[in-house]
mmCIF file of C-alpha atoms and ligand atoms in Angstrom:
data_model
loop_
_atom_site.group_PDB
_atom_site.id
_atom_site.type_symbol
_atom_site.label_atom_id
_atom_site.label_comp_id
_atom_site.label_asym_id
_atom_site.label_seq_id
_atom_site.Cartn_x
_atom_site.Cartn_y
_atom_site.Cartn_z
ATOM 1 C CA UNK A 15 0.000 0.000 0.000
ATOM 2 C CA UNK A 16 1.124 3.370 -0.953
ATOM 3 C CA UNK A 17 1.251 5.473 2.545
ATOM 4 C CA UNK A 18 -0.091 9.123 2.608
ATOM 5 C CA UNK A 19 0.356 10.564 6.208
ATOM 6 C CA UNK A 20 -0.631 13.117 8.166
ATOM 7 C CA UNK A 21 1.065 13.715 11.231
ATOM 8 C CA UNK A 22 -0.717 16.217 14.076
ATOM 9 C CA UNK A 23 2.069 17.356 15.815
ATOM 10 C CA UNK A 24 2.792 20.135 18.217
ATOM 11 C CA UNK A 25 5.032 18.247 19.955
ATOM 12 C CA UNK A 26 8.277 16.756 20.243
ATOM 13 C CA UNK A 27 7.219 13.493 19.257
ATOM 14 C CA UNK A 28 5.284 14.628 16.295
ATOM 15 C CA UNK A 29 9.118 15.948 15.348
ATOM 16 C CA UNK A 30 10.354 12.829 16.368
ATOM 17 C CA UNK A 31 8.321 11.063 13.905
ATOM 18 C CA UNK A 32 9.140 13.734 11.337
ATOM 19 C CA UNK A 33 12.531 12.486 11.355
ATOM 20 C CA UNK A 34 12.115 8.851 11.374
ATOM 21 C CA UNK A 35 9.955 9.070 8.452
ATOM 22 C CA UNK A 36 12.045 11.730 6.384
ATOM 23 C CA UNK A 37 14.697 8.596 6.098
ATOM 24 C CA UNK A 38 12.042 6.169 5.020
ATOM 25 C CA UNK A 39 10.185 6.667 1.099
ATOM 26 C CA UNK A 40 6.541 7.618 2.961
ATOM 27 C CA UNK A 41 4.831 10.438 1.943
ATOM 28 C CA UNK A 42 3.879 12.371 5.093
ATOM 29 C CA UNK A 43 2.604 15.984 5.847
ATOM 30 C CA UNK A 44 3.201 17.410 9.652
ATOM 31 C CA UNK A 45 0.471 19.692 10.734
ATOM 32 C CA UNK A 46 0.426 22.547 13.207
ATOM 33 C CA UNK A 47 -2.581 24.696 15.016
ATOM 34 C CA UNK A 48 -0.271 27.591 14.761
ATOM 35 C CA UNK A 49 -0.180 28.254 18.184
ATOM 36 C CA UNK A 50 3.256 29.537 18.772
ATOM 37 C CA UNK A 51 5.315 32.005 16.914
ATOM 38 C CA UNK A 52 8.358 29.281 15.878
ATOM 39 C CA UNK A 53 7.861 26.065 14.369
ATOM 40 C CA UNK A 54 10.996 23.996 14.292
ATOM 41 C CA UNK A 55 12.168 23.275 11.180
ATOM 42 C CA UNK A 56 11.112 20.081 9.968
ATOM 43 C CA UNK A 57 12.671 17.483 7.185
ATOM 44 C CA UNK A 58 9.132 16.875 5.526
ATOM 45 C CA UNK A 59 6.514 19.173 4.496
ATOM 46 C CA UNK A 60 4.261 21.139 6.736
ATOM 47 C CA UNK A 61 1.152 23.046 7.192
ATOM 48 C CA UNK A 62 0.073 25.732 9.883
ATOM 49 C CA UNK A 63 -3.637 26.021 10.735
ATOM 50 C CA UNK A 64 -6.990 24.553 11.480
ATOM 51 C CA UNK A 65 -8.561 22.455 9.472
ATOM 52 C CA UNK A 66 -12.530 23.211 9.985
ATOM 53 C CA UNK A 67 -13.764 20.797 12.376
ATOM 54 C CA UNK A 68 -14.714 17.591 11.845
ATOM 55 C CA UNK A 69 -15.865 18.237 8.297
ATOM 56 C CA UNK A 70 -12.728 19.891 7.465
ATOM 57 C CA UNK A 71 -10.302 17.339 8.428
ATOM 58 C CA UNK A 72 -12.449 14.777 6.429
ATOM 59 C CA UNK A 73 -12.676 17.264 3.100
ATOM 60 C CA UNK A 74 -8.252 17.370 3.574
ATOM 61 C CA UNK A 75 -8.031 13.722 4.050
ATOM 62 C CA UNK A 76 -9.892 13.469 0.878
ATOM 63 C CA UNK A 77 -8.379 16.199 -1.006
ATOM 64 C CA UNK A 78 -4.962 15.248 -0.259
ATOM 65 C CA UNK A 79 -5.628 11.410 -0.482
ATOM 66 C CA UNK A 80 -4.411 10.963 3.098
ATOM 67 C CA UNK A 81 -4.028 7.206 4.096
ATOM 68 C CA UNK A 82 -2.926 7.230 7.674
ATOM 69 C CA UNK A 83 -3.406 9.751 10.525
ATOM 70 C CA UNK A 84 -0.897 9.865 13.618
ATOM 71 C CA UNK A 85 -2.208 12.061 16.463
ATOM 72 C CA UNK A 86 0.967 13.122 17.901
ATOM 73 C CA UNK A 87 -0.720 15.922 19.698
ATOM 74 C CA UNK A 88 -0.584 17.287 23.304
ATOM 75 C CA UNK A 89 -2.358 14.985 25.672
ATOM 76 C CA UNK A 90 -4.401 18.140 26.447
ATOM 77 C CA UNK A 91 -5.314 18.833 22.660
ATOM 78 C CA UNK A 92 -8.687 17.194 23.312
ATOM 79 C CA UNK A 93 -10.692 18.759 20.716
ATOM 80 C CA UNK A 94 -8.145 17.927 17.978
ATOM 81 C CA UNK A 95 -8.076 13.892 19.020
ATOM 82 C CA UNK A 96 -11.937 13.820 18.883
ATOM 83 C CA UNK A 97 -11.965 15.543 15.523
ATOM 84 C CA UNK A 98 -9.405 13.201 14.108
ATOM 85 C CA UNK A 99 -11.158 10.186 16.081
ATOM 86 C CA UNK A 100 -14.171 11.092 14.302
ATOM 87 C CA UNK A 101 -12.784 12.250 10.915
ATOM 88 C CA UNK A 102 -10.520 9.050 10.528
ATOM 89 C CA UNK A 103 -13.693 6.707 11.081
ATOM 90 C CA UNK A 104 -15.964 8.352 8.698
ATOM 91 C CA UNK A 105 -13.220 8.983 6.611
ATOM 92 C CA UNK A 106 -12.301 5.047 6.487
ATOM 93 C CA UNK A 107 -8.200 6.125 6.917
ATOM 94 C CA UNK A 108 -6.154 4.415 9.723
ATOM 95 C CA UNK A 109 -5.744 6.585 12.972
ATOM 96 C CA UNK A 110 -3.197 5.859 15.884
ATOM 97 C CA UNK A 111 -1.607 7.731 18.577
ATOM 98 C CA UNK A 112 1.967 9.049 19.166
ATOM 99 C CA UNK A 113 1.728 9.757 22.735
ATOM 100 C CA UNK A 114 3.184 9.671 26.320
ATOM 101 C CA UNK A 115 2.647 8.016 29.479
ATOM 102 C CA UNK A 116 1.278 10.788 32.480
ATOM 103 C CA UNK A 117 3.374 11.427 35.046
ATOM 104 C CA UNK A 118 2.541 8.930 38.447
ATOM 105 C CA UNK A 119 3.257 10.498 41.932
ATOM 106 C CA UNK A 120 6.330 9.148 43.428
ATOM 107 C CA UNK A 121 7.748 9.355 47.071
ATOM 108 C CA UNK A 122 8.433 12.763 48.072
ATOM 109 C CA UNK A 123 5.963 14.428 45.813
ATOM 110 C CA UNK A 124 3.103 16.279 47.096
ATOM 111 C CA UNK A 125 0.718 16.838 44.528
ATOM 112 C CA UNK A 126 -2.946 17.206 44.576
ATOM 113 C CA UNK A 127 -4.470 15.929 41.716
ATOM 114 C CA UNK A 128 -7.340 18.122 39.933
ATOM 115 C CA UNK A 129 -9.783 17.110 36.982
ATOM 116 C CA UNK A 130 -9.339 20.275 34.943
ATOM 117 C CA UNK A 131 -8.178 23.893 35.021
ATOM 118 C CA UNK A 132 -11.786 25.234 36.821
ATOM 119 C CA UNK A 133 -10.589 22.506 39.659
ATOM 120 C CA UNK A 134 -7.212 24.176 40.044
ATOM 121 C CA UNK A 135 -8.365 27.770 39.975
ATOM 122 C CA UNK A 136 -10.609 26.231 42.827
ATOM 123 C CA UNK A 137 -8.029 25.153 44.535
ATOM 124 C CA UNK A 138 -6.083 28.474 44.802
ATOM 125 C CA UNK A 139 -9.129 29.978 46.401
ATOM 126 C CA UNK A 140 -6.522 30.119 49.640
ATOM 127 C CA UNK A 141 -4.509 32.404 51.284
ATOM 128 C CA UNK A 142 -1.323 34.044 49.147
ATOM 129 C CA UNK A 143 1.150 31.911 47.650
ATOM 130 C CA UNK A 144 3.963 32.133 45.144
ATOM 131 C CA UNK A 145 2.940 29.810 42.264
ATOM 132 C CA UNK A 146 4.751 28.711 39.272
ATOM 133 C CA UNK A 147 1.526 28.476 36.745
ATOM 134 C CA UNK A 148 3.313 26.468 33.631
ATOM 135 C CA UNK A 149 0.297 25.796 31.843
ATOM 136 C CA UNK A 150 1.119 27.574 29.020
ATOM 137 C CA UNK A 151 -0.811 30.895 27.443
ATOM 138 C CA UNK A 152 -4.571 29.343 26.784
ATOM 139 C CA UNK A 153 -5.604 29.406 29.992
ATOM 140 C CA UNK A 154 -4.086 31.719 32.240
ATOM 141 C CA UNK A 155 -7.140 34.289 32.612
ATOM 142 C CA UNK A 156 -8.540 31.488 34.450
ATOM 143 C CA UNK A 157 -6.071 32.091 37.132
ATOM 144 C CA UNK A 158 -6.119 36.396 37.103
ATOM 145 C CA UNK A 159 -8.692 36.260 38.850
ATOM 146 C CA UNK A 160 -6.765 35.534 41.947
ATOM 147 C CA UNK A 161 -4.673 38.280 42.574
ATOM 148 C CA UNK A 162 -3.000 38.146 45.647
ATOM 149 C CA UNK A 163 -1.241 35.494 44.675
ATOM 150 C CA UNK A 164 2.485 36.048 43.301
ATOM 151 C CA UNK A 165 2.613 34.284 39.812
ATOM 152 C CA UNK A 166 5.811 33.452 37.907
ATOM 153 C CA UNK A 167 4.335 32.719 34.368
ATOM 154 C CA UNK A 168 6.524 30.238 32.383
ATOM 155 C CA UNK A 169 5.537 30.873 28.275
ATOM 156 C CA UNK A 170 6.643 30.063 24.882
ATOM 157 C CA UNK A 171 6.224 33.366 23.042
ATOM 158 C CA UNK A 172 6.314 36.768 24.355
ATOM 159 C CA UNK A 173 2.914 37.339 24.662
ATOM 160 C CA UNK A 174 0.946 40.477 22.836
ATOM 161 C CA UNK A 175 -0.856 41.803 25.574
ATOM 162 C CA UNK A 176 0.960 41.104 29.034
ATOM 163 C CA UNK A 177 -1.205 38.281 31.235
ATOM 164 C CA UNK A 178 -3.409 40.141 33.881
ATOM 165 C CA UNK A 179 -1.713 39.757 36.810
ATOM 166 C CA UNK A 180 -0.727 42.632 39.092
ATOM 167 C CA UNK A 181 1.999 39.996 40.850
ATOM 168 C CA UNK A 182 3.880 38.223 38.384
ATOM 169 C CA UNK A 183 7.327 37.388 36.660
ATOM 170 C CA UNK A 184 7.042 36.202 32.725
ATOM 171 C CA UNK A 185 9.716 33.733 31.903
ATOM 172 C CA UNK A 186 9.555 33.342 27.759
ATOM 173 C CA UNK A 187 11.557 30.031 27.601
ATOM 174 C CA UNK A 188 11.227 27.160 25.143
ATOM 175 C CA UNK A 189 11.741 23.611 26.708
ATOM 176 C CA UNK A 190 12.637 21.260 27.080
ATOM 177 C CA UNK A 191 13.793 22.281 30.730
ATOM 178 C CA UNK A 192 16.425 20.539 33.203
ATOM 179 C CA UNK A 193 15.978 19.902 36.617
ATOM 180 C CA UNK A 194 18.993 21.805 37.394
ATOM 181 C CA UNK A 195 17.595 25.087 35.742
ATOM 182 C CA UNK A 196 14.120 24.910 37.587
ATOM 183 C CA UNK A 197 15.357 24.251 40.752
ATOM 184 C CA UNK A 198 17.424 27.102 40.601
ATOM 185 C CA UNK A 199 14.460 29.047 39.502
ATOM 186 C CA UNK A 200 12.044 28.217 42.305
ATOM 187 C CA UNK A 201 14.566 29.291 44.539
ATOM 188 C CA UNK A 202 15.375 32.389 42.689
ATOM 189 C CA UNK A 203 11.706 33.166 42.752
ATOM 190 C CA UNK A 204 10.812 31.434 46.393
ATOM 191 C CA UNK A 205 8.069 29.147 44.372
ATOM 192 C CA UNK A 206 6.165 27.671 47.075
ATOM 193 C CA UNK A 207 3.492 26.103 44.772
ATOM 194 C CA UNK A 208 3.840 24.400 41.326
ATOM 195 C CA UNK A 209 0.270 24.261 39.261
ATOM 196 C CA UNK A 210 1.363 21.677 36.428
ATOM 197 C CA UNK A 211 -0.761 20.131 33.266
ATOM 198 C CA UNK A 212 -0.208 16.052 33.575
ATOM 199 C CA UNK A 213 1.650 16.197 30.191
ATOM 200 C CA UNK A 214 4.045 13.230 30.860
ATOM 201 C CA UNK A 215 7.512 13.372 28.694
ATOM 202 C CA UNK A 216 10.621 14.298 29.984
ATOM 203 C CA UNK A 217 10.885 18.254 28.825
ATOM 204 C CA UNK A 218 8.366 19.581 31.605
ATOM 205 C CA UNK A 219 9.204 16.875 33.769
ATOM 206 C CA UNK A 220 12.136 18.949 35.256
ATOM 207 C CA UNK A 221 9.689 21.405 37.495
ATOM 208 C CA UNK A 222 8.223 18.571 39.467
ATOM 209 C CA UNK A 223 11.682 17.104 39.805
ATOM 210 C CA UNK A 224 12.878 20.169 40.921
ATOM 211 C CA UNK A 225 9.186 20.715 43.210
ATOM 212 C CA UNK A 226 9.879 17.528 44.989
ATOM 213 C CA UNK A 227 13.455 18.183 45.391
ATOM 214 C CA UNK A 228 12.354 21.578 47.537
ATOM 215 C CA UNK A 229 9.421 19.016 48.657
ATOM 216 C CA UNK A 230 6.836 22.020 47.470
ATOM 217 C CA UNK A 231 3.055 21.391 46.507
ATOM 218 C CA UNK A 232 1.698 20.829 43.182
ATOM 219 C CA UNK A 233 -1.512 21.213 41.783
ATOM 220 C CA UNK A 234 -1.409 18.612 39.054
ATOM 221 C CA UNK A 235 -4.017 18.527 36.455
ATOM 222 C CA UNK A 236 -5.527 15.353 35.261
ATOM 223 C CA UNK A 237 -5.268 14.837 31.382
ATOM 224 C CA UNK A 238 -8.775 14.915 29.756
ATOM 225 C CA UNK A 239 -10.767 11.686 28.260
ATOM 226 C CA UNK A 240 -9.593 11.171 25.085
ATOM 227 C CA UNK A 241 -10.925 8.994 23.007
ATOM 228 C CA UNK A 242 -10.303 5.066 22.312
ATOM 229 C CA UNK A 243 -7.714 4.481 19.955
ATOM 230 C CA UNK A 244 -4.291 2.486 19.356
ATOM 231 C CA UNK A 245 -1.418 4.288 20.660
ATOM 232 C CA UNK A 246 2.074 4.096 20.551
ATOM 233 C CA UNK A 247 4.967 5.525 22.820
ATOM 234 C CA UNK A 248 8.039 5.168 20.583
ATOM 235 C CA UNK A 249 8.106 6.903 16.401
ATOM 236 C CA UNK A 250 9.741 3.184 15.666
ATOM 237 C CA UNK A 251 6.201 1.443 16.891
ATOM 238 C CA UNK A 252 4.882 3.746 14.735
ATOM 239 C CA UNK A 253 6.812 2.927 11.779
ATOM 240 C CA UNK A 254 6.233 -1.040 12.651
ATOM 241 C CA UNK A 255 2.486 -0.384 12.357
ATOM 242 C CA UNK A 256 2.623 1.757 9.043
ATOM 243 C CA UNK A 257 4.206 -1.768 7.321
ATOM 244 C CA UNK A 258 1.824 -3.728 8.436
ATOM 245 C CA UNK A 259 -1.080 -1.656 7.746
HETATM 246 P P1 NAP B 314 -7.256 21.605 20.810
HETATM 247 O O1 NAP B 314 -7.961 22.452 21.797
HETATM 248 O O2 NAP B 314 -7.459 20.149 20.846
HETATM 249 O O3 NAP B 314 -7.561 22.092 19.325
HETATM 250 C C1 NAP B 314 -8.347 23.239 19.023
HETATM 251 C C2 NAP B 314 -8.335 23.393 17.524
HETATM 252 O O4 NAP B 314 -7.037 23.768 17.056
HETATM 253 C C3 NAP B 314 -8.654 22.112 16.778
HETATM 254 O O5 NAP B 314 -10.048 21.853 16.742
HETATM 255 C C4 NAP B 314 -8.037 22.412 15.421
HETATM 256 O O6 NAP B 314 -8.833 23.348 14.713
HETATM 257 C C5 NAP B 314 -6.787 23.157 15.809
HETATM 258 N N1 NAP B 314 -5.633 22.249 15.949
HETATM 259 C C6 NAP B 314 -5.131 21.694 17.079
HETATM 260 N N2 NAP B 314 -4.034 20.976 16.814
HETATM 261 C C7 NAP B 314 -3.855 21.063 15.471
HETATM 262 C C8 NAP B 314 -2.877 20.546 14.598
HETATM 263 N N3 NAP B 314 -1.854 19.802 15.035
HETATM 264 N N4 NAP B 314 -3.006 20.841 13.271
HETATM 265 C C9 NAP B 314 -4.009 21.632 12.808
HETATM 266 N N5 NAP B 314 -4.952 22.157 13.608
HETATM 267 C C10 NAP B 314 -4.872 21.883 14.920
HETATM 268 O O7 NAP B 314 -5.694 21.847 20.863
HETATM 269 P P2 NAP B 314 -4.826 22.917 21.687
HETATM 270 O O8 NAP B 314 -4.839 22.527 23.114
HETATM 271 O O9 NAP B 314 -5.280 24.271 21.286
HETATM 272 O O10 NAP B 314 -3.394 22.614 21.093
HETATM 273 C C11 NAP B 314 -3.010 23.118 19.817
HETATM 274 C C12 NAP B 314 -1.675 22.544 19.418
HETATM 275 O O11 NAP B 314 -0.711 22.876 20.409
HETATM 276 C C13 NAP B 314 -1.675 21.030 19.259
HETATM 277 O O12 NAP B 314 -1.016 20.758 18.049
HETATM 278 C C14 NAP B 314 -0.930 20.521 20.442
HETATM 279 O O13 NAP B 314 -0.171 19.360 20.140
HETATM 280 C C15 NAP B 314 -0.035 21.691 20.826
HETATM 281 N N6 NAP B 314 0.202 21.794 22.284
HETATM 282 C C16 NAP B 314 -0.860 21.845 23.138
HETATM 283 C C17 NAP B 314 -0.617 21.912 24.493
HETATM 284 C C18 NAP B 314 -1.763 21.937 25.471
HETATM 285 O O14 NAP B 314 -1.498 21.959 26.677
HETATM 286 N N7 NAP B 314 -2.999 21.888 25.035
HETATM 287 C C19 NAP B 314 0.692 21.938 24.962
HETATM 288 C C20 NAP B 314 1.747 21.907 24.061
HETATM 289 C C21 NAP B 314 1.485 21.835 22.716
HETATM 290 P P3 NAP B 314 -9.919 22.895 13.628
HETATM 291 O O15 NAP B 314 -11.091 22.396 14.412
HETATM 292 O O16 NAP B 314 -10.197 24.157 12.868
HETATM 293 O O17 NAP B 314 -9.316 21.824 12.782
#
């Protein structure tokens, strides 16, 4: 069968897969939301945008002729794994997963887990902290409205209108991070609280290494249901699975 594939990516194992299948003779297309301001350069083709929902995934899987889909999105890109979920099965095209474990709690950590983002705004309902909020840009007016907090805001891009906090410190930084590098920063900036997405990987690992290390809280929020579908944790179980499909 002559593979056609479109890879969601976003992430570093969307690039990773980028690579492994720039040495092989597959056609493949990465895809991006357009979210951030600098997309790695990548050794296959690209494209930057939305698609239209559900009905506009389908209408570029038909136009283009796409054979497989790898979701190799965020584990908190929910809306983009349903689409593709649903878009792949009406579609008739073969859809798996590029993904990550989540993170598990290990000795020393003290996190309190949350469902979503309303759960940890919820949570902050408390006296004054100093919180490292690394949830990236999305979401962060969900947090202004607590202002006595101190917030040291961790983000990709500079962002075009500074976050509404009266108390914070914006760190534009790229991962992935080291442990080394964000211990030093919650000491620089006398973090006291961590509020982390469950993102699993290693790049934004190093903050709750370097949270239980200082043996700080964090607010850890669960990933979101996604739905049903075969998943792999390595680009080469990915490549396996395009041969024999
Ligand atoms: P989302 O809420 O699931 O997606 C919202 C919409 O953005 C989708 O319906 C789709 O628009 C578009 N979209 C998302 N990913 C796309 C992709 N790879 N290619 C083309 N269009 C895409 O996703 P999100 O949370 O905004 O994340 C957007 C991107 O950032 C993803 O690629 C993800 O891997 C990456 N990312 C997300 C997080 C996070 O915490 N959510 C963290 C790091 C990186 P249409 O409906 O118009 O097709």
């Amino acid at each position: 069968m002559q593979h056609n594939l479109l890879i969601l990516g976003g992430t570093s194992e969307a690039s990773a897969l980028a690579h492994l299948i720039a040495k092989t003779d597959i056609k493949a297309i990465i895809s991006y939301a357009g979210r951030v301001q600098r997309i790695r350069p990548q050794p296959i083709q690209k494209r930057i945008g939305g698609f239209g929902g559900i009905e506009g995934l389908k209408a570029y899987i038909k136009d283009e002729q796409i054979t497989h889909v790898i979701d190799a999105t965020h584990p908190f890109a929910a809306q983009m794994s349903a689409n593709a979920h649903t878009a792949c099965a009406q579609s008739g095209v073969h859809l798996a997963a590029l993904t990550r474990p989540a993170w598990q709690p290990e000795t020393g950590d003290n996190w309190h887990q949350v469902a979503d983002i309303r759960q940890a705004v919820e949570w902050l309902e408390k006296p004054a902290r100093r919180v490292m909020l690394a949830i990236g840009r999305l979401h962060l007016d969900a947090f202004s409205a607590l202002k006595h907090h101190f917030y040291l805001l961790r983000l990709v891009d500079s962002p075009e209108i500074a976050p509404d906090f009266p108390n914070k410190k914006l760190l534009v930084s790229r991962g992935p991070f080291t442990p080394e590098a964000d211990l030093k920063i919650l000491k620089e900036h006398q973090i006291d609280l961590v509020i982390s997405k469950n993102a699993g990987g290693q790049g934004a690992y190093a903050k709750i290494l370097a949270a239980r290390e200082l043996g700080i809280d964090v607010v850890m929020i669960n990933r979101p249901v996604l739905p049903q579908r075969l998943e792999f944790y390595h680009p080469e179980a990915v490549l396996d699975w395009l041969y024999q499909s």
